[in-house]
mmCIF file of C-alpha atoms in Angstrom:
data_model
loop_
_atom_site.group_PDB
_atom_site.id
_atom_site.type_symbol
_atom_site.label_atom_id
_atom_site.label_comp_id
_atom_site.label_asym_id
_atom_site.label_seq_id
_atom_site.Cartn_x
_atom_site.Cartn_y
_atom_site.Cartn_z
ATOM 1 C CA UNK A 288 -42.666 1.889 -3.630
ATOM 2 C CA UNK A 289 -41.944 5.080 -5.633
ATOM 3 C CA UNK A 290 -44.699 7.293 -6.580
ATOM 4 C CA UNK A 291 -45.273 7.728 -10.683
ATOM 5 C CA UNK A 292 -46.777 10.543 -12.211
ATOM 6 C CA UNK A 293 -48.549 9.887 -15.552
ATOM 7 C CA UNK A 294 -50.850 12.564 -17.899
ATOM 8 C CA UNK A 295 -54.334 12.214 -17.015
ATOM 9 C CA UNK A 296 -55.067 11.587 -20.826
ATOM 10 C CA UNK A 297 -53.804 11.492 -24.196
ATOM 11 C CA UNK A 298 -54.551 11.203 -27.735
ATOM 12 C CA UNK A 299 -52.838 9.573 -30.416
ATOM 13 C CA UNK A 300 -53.803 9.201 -34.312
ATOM 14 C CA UNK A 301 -54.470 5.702 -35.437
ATOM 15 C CA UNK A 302 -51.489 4.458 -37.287
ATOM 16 C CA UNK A 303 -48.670 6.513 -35.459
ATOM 17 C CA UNK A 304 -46.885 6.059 -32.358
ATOM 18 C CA UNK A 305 -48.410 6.960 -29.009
ATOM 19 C CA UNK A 306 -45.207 7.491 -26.450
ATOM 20 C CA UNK A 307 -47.025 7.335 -22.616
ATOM 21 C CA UNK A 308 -44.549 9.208 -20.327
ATOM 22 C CA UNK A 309 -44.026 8.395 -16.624
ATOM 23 C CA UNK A 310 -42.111 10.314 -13.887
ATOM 24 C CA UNK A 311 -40.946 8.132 -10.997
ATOM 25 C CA UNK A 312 -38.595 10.515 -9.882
ATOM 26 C CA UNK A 313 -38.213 8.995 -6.349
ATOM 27 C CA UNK A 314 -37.079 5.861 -7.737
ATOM 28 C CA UNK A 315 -34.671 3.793 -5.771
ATOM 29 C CA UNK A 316 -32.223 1.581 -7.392
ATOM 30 C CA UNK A 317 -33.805 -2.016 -6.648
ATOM 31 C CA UNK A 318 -37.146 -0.854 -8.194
ATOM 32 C CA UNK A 319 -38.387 -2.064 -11.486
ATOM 33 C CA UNK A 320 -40.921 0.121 -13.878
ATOM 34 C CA UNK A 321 -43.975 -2.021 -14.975
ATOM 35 C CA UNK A 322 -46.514 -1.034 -17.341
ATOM 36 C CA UNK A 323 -49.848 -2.569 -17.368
ATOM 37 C CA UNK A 324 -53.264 -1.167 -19.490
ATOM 38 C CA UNK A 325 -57.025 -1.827 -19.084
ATOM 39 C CA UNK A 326 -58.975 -1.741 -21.718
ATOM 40 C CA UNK A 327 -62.663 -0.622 -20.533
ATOM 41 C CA UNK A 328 -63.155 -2.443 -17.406
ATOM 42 C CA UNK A 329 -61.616 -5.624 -18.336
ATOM 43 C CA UNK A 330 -58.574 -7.078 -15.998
ATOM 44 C CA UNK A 331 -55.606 -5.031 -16.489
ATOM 45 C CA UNK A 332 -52.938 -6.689 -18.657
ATOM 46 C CA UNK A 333 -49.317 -7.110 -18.668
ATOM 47 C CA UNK A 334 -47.480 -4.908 -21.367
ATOM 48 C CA UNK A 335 -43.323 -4.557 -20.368
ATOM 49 C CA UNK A 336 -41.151 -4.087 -17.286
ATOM 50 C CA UNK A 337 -37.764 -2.846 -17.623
ATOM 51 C CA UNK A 338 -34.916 -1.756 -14.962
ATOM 52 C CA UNK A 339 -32.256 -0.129 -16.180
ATOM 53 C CA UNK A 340 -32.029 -0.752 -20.220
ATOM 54 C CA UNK A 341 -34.436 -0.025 -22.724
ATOM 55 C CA UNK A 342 -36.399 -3.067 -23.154
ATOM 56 C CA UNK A 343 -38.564 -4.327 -26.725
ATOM 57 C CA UNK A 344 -41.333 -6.783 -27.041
ATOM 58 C CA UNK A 345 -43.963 -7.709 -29.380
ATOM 59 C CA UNK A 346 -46.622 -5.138 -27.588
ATOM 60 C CA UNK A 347 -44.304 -1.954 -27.131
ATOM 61 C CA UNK A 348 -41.161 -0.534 -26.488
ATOM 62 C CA UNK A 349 -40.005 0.567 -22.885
ATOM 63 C CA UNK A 350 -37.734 3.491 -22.495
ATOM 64 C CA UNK A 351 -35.992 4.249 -19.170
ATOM 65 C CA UNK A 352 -34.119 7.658 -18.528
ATOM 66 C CA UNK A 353 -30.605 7.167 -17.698
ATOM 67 C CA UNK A 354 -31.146 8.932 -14.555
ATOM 68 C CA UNK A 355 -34.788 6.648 -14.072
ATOM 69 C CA UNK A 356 -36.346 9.341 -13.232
ATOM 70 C CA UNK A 357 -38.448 9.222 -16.420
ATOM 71 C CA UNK A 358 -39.937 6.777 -18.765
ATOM 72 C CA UNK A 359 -41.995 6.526 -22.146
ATOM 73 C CA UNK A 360 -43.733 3.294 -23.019
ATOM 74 C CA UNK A 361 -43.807 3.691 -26.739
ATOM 75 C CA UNK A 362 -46.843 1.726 -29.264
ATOM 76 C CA UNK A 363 -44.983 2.180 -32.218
ATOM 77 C CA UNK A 364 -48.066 1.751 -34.862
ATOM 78 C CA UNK A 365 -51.430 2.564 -32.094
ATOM 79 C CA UNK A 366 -54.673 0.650 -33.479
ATOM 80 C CA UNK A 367 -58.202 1.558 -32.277
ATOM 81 C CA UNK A 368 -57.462 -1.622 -29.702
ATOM 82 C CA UNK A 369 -54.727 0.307 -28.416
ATOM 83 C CA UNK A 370 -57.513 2.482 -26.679
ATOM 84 C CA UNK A 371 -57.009 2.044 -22.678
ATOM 85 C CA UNK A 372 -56.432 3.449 -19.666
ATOM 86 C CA UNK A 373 -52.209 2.351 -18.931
ATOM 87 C CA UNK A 374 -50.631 2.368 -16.010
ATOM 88 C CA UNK A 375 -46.872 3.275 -15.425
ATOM 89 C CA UNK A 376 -45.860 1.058 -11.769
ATOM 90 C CA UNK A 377 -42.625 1.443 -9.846
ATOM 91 C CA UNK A 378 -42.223 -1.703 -7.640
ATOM 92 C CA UNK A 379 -39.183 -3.549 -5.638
ATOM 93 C CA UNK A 380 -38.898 -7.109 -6.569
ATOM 94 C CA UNK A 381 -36.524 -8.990 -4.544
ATOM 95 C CA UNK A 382 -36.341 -11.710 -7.196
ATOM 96 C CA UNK A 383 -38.423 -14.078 -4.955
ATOM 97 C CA UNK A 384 -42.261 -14.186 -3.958
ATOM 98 C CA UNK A 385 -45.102 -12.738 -4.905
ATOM 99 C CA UNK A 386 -45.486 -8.557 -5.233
ATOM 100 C CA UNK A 387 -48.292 -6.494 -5.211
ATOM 101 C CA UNK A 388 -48.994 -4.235 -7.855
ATOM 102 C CA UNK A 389 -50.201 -0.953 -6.798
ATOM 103 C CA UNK A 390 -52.377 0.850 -9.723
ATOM 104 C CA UNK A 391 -52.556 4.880 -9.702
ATOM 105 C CA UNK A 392 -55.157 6.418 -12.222
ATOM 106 C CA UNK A 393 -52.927 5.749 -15.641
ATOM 107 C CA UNK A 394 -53.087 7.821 -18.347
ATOM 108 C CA UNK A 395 -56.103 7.492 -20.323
ATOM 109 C CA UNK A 396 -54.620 6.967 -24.404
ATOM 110 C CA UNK A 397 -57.608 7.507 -26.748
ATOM 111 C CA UNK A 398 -56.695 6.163 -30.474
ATOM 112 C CA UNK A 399 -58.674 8.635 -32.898
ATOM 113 C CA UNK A 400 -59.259 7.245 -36.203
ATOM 114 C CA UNK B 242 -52.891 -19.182 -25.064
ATOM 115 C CA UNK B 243 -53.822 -20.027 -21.508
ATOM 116 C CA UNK B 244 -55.783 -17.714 -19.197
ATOM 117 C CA UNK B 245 -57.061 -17.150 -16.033
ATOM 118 C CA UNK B 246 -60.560 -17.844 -16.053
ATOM 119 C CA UNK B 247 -63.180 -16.423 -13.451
ATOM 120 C CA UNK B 248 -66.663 -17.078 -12.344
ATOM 121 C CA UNK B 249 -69.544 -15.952 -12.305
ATOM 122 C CA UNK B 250 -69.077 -12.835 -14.204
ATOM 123 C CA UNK B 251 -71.772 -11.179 -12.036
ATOM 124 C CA UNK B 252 -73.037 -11.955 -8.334
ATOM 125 C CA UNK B 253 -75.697 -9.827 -7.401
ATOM 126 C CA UNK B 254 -75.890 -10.482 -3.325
ATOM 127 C CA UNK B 255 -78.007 -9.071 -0.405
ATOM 128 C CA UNK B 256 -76.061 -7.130 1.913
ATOM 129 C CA UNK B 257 -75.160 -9.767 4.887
ATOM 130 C CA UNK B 258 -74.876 -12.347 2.425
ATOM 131 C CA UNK B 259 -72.009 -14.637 1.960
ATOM 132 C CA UNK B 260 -70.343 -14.858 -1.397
ATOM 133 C CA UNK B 261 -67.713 -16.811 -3.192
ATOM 134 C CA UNK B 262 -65.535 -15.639 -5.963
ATOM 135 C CA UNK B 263 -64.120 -18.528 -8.272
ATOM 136 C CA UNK B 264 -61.016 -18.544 -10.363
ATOM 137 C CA UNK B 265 -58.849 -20.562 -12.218
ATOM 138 C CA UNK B 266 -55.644 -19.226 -12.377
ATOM 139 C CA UNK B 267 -53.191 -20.643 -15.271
ATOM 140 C CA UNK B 268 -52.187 -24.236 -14.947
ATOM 141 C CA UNK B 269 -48.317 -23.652 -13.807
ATOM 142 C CA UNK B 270 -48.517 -20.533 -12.143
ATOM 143 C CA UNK B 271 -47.589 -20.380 -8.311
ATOM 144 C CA UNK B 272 -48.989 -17.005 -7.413
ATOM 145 C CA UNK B 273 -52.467 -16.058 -7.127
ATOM 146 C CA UNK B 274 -53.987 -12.617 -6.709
ATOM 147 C CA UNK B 275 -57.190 -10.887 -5.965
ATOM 148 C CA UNK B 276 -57.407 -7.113 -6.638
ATOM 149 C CA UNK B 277 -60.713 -5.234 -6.946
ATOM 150 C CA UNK B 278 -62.135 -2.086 -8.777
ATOM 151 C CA UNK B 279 -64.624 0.037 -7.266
ATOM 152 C CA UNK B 280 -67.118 1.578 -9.925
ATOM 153 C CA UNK B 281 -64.667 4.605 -11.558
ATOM 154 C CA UNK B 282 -61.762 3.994 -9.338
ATOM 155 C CA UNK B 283 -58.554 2.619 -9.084
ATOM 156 C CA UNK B 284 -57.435 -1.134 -8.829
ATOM 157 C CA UNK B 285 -56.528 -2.385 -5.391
ATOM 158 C CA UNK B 286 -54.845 -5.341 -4.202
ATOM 159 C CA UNK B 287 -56.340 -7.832 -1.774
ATOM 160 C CA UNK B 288 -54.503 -10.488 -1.208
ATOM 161 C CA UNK B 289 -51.503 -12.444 -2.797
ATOM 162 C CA UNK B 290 -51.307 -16.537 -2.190
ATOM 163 C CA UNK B 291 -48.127 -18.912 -2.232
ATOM 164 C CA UNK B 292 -47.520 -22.571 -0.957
ATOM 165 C CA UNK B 293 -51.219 -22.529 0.283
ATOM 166 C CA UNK B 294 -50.542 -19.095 2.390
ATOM 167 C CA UNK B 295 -51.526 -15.788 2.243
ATOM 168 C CA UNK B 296 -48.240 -13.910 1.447
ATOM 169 C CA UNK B 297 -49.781 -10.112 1.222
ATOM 170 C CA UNK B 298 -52.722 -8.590 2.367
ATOM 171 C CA UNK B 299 -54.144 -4.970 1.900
ATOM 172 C CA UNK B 300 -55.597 -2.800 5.005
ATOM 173 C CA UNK B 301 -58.869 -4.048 2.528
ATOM 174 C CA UNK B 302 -58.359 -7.473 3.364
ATOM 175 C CA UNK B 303 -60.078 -7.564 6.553
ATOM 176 C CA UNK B 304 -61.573 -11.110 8.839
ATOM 177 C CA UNK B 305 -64.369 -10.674 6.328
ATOM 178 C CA UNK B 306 -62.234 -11.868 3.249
ATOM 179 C CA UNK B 307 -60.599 -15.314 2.939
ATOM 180 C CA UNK B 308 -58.603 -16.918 0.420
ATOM 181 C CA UNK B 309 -58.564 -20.941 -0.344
ATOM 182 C CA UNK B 310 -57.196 -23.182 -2.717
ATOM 183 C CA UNK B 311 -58.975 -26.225 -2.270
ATOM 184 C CA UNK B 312 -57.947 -28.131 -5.028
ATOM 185 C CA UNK B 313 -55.330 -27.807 -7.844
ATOM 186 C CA UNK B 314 -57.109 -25.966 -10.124
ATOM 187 C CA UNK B 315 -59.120 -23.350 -8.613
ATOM 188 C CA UNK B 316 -58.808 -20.084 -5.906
ATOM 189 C CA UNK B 317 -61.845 -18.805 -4.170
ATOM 190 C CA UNK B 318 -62.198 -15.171 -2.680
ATOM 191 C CA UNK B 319 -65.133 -15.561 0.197
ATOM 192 C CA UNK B 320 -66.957 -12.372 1.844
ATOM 193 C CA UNK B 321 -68.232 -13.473 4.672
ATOM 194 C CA UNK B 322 -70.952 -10.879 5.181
ATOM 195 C CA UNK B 323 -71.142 -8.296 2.259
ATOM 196 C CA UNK B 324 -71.667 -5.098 2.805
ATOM 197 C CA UNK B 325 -73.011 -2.177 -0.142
ATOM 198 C CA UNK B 326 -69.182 -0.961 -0.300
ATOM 199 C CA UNK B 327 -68.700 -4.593 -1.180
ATOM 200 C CA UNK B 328 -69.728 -3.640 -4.529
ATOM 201 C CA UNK B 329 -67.117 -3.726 -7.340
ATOM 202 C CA UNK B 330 -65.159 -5.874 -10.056
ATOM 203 C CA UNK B 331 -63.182 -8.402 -8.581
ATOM 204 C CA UNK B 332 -59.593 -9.400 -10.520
ATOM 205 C CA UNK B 333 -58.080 -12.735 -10.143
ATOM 206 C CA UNK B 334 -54.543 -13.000 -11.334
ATOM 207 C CA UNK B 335 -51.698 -15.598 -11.271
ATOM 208 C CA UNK B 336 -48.088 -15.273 -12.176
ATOM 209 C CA UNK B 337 -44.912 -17.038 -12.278
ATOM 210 C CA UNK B 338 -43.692 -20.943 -12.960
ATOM 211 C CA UNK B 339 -41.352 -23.128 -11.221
ATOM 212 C CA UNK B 340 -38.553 -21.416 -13.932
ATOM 213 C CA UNK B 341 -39.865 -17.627 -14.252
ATOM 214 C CA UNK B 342 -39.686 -14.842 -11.912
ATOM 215 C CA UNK B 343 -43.602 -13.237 -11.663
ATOM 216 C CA UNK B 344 -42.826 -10.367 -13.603
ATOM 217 C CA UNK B 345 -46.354 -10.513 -15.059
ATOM 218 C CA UNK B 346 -48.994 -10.802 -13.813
ATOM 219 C CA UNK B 347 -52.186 -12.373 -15.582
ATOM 220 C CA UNK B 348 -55.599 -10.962 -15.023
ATOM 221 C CA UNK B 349 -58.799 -12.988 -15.065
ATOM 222 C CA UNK B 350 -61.580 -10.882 -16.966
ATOM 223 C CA UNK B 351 -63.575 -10.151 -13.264
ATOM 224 C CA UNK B 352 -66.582 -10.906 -11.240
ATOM 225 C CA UNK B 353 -68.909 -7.927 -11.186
ATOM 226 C CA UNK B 354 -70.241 -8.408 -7.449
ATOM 227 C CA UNK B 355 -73.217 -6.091 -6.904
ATOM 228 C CA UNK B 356 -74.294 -6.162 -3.051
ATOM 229 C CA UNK B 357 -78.054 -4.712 -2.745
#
């Protein structure tokens, strides 16, 4: 699996967007980008995955570099529940069976009020 | 909304002790996870579990860990004899129906195991 590089931390003012970049700059062209958070020890949850195209959902917005070398998981309006650690995951799915996910450290998004 | 549900939320163990970890993944999901967190570090995958066989396993995942479904509803994680580095949050997780690819992955809230 490609290797993702994500800011250690961030902060983001409550109310605005908070736009998490990721470099997966070894990315091959079978590997999807996944983005999971954890908010303070809980189990990490399930936020968007995208390949290719910019993908939307109710949580965030995902948005892949034409190249994929880079992405930016956007939280378009960040809430004091928005504070986590997230993690930005490059993984191969063959479009059958299970896959592991394998968590770096994330970027640690702090929401200031 | 349905959830994975795990217990107990803490285990505190004596080293050599055998433990089991208990979860309930979602009803219609057909692939079940454990990963684990050490104190301040990163998640890890265990194990990943299909059709009643382990499909994945971690260098982690050593003869003292098994895996069992033994029923429909729930999947246990046994340590056969714990050791202190045993110590951490456990994560079950489940993913994917009979019409979804397992894109996501959902994560049980953990079992704090604390080996003394």
């Amino acid at each position: 699996d490609a290797k993702t590089t994500q800011p250690t931390s961030m902060d983001c003012a409550e109310g605005r967007a908070a736009n998490l970049p990721c470099n997966h700059s070894t990315i091959s062209g079978n590997e999807y980008v996944y983005w999971y958070r954890q908010i303070h020890s809980q189990g990490p949850q399930y936020i968007i995955h995208g390949l290719k195209n910019n993908e939307t959902n109710e949580m965030a917005s995902l948005i892949i570099t034409e190249d994929r070398k880079s992405s930016t998981l956007i939280l378009p309006h960040a809430t004091l529940r928005d504070t986590a650690v997230y993690y930005c995951i490059v993984r191969y799915y063959s479009g059958a069976g299970s896959y592991q996910l394998t968590f770096g450290k994330g970027t640690k998004l702090s929401v200031i009020p | 909304e349905p959830e994975v549900t795990q217990t107990p939320s803490h285990q505190v163990t004596q080293m050599g002790q055998e433990v089991i970890l208990r979860c309930v993944p979602i009803s219609n999901h057909l692939y079940f996870y454990w990963y684990r967190q050490i104190l301040g570090q990163k998640v890890e995958f265990l194990v990943s579990f299909y059709n009643n066989e382990i499909s994945e396993k971690s260098e982690i995942f050593d003869d003292q860990f098994s895996v069992e479904r033994p029923d429909g509803s729930n999947f246990t994680l046994k340590i056969r004899s714990t050791k202190l580095e045993d110590s951490a949050m456990y994560f079950c997780a489940s993913s994917a129906t009979r019409t979804s690819a397992p894109y996501e992955q959902y994560f049980g809230p953990g079992t704090r195991l604390t080996v003394t």
